[in-house]
Coordinates of N, CA, C and O in Angstrom, one line a residue:
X20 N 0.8 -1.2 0.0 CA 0.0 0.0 0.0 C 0.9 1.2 0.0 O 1.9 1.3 0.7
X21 N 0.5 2.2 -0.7 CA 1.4 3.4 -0.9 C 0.3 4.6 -0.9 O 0.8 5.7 -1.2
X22 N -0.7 4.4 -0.7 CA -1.9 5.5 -0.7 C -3.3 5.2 0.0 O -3.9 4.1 0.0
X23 N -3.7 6.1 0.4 CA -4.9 5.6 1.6 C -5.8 6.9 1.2 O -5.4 7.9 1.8
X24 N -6.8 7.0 0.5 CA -7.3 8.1 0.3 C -8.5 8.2 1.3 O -9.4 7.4 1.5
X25 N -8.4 9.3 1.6 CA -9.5 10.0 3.3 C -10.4 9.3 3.2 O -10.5 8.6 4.2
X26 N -11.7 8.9 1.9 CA -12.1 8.3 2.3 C -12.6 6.7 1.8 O -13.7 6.3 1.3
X27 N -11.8 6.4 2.0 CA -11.1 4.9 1.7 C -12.0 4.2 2.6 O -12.7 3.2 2.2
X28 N -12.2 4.8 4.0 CA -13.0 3.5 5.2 C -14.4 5.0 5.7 O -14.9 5.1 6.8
X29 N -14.7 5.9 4.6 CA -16.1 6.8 4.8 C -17.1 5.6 4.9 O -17.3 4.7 4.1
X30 N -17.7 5.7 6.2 CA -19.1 4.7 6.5 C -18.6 2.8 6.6 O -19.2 1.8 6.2
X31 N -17.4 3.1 7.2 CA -17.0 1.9 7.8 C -17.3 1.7 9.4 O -16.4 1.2 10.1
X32 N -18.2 2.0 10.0 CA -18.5 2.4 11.2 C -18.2 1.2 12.5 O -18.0 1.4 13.7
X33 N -18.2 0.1 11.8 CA -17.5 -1.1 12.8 C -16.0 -1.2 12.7 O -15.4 -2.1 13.3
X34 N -15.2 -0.2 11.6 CA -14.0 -0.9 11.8 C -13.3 -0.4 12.8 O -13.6 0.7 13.3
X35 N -12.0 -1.2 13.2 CA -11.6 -1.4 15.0 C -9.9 -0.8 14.3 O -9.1 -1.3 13.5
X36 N -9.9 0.9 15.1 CA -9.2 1.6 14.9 C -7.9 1.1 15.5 O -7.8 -0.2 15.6
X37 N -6.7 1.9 16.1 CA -6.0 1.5 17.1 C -5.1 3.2 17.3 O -4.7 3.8 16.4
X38 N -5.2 3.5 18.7 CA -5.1 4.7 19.1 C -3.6 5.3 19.4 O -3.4 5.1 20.6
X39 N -2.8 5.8 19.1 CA -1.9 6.2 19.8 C -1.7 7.7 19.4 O -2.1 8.1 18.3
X40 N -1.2 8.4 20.3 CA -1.1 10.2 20.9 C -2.3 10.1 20.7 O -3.1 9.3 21.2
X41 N -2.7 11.3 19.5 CA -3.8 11.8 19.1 C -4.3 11.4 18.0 O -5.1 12.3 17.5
X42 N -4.2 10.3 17.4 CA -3.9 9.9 16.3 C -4.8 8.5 16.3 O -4.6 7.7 17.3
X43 N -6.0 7.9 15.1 CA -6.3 6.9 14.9 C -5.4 6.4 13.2 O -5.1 6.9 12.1
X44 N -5.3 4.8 14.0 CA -4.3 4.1 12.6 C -5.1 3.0 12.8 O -5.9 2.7 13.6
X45 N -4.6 2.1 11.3 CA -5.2 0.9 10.8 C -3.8 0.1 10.4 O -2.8 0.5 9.8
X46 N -4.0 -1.1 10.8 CA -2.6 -1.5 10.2 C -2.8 -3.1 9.9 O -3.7 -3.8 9.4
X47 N -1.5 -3.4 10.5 CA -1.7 -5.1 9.0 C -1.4 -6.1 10.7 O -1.3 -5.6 11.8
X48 N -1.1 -7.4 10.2 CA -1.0 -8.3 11.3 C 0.2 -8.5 11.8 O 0.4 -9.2 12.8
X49 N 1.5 -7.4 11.0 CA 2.5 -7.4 11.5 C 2.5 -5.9 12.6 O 3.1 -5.6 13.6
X50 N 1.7 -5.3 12.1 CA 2.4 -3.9 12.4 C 0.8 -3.0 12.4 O 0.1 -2.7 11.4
X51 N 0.6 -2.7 14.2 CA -1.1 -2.4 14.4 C -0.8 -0.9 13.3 O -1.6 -0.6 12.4
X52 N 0.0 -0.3 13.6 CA 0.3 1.1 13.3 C 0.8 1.6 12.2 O 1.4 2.7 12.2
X53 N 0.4 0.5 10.9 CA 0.9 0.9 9.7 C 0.7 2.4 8.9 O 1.5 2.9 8.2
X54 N -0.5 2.7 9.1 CA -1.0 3.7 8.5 C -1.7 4.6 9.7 O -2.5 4.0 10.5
X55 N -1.4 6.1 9.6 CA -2.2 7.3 10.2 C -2.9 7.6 9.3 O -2.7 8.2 8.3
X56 N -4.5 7.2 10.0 CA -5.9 7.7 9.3 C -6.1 8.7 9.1 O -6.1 9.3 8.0
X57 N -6.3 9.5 10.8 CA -6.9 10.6 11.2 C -6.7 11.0 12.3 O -6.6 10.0 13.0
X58 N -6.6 12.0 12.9 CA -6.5 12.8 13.7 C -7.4 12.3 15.0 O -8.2 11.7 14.3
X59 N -7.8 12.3 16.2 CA -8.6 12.3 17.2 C -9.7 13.2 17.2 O -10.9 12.8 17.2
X60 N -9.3 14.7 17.2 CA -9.9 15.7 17.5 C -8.9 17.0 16.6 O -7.6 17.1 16.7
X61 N -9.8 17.8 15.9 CA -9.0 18.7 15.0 C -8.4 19.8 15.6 O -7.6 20.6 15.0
X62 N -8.9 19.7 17.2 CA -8.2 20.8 17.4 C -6.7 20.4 18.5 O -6.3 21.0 19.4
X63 N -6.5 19.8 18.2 CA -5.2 19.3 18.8 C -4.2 19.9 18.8 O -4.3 20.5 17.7
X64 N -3.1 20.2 19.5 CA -2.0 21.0 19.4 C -0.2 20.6 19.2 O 0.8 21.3 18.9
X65 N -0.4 18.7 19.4 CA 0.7 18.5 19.1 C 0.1 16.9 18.7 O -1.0 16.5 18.8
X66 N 1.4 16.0 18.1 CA 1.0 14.9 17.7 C 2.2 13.9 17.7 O 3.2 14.0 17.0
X67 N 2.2 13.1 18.6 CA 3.9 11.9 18.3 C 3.4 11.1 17.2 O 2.4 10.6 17.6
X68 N 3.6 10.7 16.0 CA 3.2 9.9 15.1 C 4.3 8.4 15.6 O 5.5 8.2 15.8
X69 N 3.1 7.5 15.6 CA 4.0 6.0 15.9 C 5.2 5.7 15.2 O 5.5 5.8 14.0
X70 N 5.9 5.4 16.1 CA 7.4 5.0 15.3 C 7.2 3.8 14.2 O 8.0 4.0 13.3
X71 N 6.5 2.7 14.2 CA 6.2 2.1 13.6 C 5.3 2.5 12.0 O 5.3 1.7 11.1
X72 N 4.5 3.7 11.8 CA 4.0 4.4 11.1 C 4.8 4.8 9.8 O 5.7 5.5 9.6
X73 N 4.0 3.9 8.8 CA 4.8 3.8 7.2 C 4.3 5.1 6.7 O 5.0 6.1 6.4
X74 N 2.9 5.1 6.4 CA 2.0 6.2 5.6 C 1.0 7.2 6.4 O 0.3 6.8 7.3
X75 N 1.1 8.5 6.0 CA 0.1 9.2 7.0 C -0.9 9.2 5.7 O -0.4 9.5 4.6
X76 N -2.2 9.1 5.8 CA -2.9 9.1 4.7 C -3.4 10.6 4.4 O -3.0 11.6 5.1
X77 N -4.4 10.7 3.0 CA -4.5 11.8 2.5 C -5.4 12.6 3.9 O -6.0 11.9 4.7
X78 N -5.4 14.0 3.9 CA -6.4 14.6 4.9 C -6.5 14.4 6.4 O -7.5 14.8 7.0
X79 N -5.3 13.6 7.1 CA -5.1 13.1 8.0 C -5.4 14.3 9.1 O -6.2 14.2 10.0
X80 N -4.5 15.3 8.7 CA -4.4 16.5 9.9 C -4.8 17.5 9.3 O -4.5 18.6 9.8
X81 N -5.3 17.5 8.5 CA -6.3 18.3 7.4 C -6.8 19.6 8.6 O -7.2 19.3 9.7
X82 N -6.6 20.9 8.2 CA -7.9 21.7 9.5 C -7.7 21.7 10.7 O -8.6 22.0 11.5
X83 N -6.3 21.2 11.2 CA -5.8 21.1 12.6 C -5.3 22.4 12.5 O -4.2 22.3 12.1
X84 N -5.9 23.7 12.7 CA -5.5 24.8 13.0 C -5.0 25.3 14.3 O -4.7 26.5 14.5
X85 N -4.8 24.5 15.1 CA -4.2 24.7 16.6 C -2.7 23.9 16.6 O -1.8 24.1 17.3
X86 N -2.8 22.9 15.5 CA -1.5 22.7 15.5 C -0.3 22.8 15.4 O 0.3 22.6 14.4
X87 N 0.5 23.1 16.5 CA 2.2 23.3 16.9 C 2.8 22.5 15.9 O 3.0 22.7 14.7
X88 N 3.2 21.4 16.6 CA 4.8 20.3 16.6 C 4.3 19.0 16.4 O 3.5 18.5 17.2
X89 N 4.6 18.4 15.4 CA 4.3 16.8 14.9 C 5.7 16.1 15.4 O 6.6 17.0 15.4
X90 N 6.2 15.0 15.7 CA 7.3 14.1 15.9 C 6.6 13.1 14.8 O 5.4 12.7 14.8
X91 N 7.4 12.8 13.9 CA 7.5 12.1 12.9 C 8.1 10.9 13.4 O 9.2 11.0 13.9
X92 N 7.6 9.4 13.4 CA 8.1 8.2 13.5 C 9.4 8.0 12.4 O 9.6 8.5 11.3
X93 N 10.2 7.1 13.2 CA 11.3 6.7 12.0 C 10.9 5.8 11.1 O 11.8 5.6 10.3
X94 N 10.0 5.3 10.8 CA 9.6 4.2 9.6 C 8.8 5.0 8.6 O 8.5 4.3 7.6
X95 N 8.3 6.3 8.7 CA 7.6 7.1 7.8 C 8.1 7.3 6.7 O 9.1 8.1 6.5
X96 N 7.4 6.4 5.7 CA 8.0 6.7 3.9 C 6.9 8.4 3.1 O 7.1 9.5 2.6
X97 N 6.1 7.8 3.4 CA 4.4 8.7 2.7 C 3.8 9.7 3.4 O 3.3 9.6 4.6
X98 N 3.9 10.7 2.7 CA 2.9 11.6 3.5 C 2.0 12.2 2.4 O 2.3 13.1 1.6
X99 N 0.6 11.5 2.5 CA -0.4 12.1 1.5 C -0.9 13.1 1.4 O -0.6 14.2 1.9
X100 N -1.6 12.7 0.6 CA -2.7 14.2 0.0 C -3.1 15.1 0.8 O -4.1 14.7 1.5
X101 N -2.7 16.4 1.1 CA -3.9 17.4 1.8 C -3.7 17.3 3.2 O -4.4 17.9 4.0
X102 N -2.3 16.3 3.5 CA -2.0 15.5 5.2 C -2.1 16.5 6.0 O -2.2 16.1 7.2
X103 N -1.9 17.8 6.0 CA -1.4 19.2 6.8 C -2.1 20.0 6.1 O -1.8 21.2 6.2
X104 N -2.7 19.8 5.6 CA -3.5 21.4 4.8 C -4.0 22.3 5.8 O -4.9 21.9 6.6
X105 N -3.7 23.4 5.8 CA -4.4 24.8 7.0 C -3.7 24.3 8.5 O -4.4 24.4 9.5
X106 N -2.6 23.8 8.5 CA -2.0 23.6 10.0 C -1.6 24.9 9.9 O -0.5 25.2 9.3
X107 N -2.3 25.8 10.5 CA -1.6 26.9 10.5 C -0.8 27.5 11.5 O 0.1 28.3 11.4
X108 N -1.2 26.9 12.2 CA 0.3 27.3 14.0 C 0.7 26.0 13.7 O 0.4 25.2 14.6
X109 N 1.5 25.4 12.6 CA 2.5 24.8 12.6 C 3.5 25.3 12.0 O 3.2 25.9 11.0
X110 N 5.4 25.4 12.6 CA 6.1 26.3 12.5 C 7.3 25.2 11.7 O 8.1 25.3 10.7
X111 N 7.2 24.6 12.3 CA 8.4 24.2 11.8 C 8.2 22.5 11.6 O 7.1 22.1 12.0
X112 N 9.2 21.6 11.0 CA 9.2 20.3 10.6 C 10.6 19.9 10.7 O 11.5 20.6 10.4
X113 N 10.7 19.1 11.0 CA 11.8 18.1 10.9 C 11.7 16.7 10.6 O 11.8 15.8 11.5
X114 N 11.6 16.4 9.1 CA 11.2 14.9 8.0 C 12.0 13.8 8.9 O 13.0 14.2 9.5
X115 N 11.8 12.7 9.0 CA 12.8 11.5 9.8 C 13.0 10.8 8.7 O 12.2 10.5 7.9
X116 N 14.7 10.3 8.8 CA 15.6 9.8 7.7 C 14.6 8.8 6.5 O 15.1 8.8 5.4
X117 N 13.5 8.0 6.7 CA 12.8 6.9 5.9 C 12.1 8.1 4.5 O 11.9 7.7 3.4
X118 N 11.8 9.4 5.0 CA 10.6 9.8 4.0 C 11.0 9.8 3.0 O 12.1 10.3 2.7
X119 N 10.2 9.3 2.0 CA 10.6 9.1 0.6 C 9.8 10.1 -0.6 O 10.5 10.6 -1.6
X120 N 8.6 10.3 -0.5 CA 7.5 10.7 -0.8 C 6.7 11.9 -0.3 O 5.7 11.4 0.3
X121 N 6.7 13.4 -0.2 CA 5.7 14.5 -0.2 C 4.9 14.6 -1.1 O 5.3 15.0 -2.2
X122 N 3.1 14.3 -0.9 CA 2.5 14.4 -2.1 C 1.4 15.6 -2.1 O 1.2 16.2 -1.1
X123 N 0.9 15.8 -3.2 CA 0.0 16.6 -3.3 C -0.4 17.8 -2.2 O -1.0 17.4 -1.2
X124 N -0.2 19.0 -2.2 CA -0.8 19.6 -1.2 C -0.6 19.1 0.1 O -1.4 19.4 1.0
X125 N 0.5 18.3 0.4 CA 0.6 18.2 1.6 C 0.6 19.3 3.2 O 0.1 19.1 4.3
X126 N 1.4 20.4 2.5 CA 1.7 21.6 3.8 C 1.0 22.3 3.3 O 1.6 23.3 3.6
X127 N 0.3 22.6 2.9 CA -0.2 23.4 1.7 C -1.1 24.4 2.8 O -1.7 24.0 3.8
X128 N -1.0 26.0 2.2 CA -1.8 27.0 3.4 C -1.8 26.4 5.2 O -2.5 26.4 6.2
X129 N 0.0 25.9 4.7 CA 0.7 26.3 6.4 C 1.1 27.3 6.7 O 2.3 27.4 7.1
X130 N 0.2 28.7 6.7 CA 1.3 29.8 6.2 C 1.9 30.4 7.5 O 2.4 31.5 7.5
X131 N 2.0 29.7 8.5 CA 3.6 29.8 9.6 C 4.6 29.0 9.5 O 5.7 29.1 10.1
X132 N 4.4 28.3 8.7 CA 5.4 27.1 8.7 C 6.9 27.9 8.0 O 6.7 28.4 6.9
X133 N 7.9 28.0 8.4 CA 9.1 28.7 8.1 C 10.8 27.7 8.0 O 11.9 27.8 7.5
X134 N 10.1 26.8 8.7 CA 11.1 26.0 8.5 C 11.1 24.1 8.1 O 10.8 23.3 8.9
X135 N 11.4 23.9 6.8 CA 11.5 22.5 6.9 C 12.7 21.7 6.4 O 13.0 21.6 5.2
X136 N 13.5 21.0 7.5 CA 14.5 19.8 7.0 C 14.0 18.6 6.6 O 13.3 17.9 7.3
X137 N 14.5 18.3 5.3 CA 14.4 16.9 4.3 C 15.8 16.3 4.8 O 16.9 16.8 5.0
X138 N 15.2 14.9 5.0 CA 16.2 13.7 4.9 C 16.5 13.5 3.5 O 15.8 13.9 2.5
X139 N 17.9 12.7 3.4 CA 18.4 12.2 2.4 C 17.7 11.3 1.9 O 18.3 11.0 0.9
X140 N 16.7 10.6 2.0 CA 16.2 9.4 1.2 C 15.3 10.2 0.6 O 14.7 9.5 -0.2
X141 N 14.7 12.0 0.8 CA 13.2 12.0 -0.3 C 13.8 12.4 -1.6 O 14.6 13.1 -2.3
X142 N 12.9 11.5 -1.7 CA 12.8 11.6 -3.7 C 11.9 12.4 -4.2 O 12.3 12.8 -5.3
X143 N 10.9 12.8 -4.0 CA 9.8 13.3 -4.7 C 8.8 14.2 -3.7 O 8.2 13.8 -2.7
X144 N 8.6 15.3 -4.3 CA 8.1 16.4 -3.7 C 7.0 16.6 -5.0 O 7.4 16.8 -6.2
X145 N 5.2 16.5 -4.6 CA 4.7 16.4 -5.7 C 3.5 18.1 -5.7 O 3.6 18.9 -4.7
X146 N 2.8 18.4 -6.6 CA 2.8 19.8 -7.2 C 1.9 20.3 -5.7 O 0.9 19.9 -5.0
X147 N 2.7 21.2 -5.9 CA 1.7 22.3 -4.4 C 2.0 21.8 -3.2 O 1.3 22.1 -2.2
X148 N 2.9 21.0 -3.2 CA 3.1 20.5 -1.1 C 3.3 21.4 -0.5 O 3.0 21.4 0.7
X149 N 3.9 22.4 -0.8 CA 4.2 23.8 0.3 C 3.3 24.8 -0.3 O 3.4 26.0 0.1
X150 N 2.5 24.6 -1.2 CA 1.5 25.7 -1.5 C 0.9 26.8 -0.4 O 0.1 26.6 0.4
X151 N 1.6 28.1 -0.7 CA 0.8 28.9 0.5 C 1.5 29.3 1.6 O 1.1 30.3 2.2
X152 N 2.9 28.4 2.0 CA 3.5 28.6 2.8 C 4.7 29.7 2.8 O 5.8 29.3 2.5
X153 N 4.5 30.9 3.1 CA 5.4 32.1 2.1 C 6.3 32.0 3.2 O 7.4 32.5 2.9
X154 N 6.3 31.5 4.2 CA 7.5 32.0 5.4 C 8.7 31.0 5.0 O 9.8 31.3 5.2
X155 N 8.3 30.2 4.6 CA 9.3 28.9 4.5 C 11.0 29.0 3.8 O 11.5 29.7 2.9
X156 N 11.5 27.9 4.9 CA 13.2 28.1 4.3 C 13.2 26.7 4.5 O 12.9 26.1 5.5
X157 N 13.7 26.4 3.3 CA 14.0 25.0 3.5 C 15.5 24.4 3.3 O 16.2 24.9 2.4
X158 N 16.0 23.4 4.0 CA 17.1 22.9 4.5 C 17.7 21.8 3.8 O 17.2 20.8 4.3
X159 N 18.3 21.4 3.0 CA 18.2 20.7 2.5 C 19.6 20.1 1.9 O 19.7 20.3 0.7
X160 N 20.7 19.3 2.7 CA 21.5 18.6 2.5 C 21.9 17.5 2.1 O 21.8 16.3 2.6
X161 N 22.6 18.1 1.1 CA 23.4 16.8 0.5 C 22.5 15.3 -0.4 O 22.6 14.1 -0.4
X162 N 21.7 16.1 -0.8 CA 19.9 15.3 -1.4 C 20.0 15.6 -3.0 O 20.8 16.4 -3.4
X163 N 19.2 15.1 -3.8 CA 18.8 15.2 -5.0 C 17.0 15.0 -5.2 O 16.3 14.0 -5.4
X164 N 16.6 16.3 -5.2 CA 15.0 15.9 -5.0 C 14.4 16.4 -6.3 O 14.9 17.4 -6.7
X165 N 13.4 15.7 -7.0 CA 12.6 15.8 -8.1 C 11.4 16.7 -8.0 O 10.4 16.0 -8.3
X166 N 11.0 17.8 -7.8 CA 10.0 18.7 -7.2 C 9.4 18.8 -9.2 O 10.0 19.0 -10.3
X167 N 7.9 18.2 -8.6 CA 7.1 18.4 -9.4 C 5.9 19.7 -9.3 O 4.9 19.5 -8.7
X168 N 6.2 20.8 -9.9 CA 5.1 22.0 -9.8 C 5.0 22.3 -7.9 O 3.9 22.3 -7.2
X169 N 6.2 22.6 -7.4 CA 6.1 23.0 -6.0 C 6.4 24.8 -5.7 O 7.4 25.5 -5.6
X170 N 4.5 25.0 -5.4 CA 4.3 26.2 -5.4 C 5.0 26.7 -4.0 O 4.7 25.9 -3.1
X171 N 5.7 27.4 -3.7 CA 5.7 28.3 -2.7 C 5.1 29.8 -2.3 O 5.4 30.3 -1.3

C-alpha cells in the first residue's frame, strides 16, 4: 500500500481503529500502526506519530488549526494528499531519515510554517506540497530531490 485516500473507510463504522497520541491508525497483522488515518480531534496541538508508522494518509491532519509540533516516527515513507492542509500554527518540521514521498498539497496554506528539514532518502516532492507557505526556508542537504510544480 502506498496511498490511503480519506475516504477509503467513509461509513466503515464497525472498523476497529488502534489509538496512539492523538492519532487513529489501521494496520496489518504485523504492524497495528501501519498507517495514520486521522487525527482524534481537530483541534489538537501536538502529535507523536508511531514509530512504527509507514503512511500518514491523505487529509489526516487536514484543518488542525491549533496545531504546533508533529514528531514524525522513523519508519515514515508517505505523506499524503492534503495530510497538513491549514495547519496553520505549525512552525516548523523536521522529515525522519525513511521519507521518501511529499505528495500533493501536503503543507499546503501552512502559512507559519518557516522551516523544513528533508532527509536524504526524499525523492519526490509532488505539485503544491508547500503551496501557500510564504515563510518557509528550506534545509536541505546533501539530497537530489525531483519537485514536481512545487508552489511556494
Amino acid at each position: 500500500i502506498s496511498n490511503i485516500d480519506s475516504l477509503a473507510f467513509y461509513w466503515c463504522d464497525d472498523l476497529e481503529y488502534y489509538e496512539y497520541d492523538n492519532a487513529y491508525y489501521l494496520g496489518t497483522e504485523d504492524n497495528n500502526y501501519y498507517a495514520l488515518i486521522k487525527v482524534k480531534d481537530s483541534s489538537i496541538t501536538s502529535c507523536e506519530i508511531h514509530p512504527d508508522t509507514v503512511i500518514i494518509a491523505n487529509n489526516a491532519f487536514e484543518s488542525c488549526s491549533m496545531l504546533q509540533s508533529v514528531v514524525f516516527g522513523e519508519n515514515l515513507k508517505y505523506i499524503g494528499e492534503n495530510a497538513f492542509e491549514y495547519c496553520r500554527s505549525l512552525q516548523s518540521i523536521t522529515l525522519c531519515d525513511n521519507v521518501e514521498t511529499i505528495n500533493d498539497y501536503a503543507f499546503a496554506e501552512c502559512e507559519n510554517l518557516s522551516s523544513v528539514t528533508f532527509p536524504d532518502t526524499l525523492e519526490t516532492i509532488y505539485e503544491g506540497a508547500f503551496y501557500g507557505c510564504k515563510k518557509i526556508l528550506f534545509k536541505i542537504e546533501s539530497i537530489t530531490i525531483f519537485i514536481i510544480y512545487c508552489y511556494c
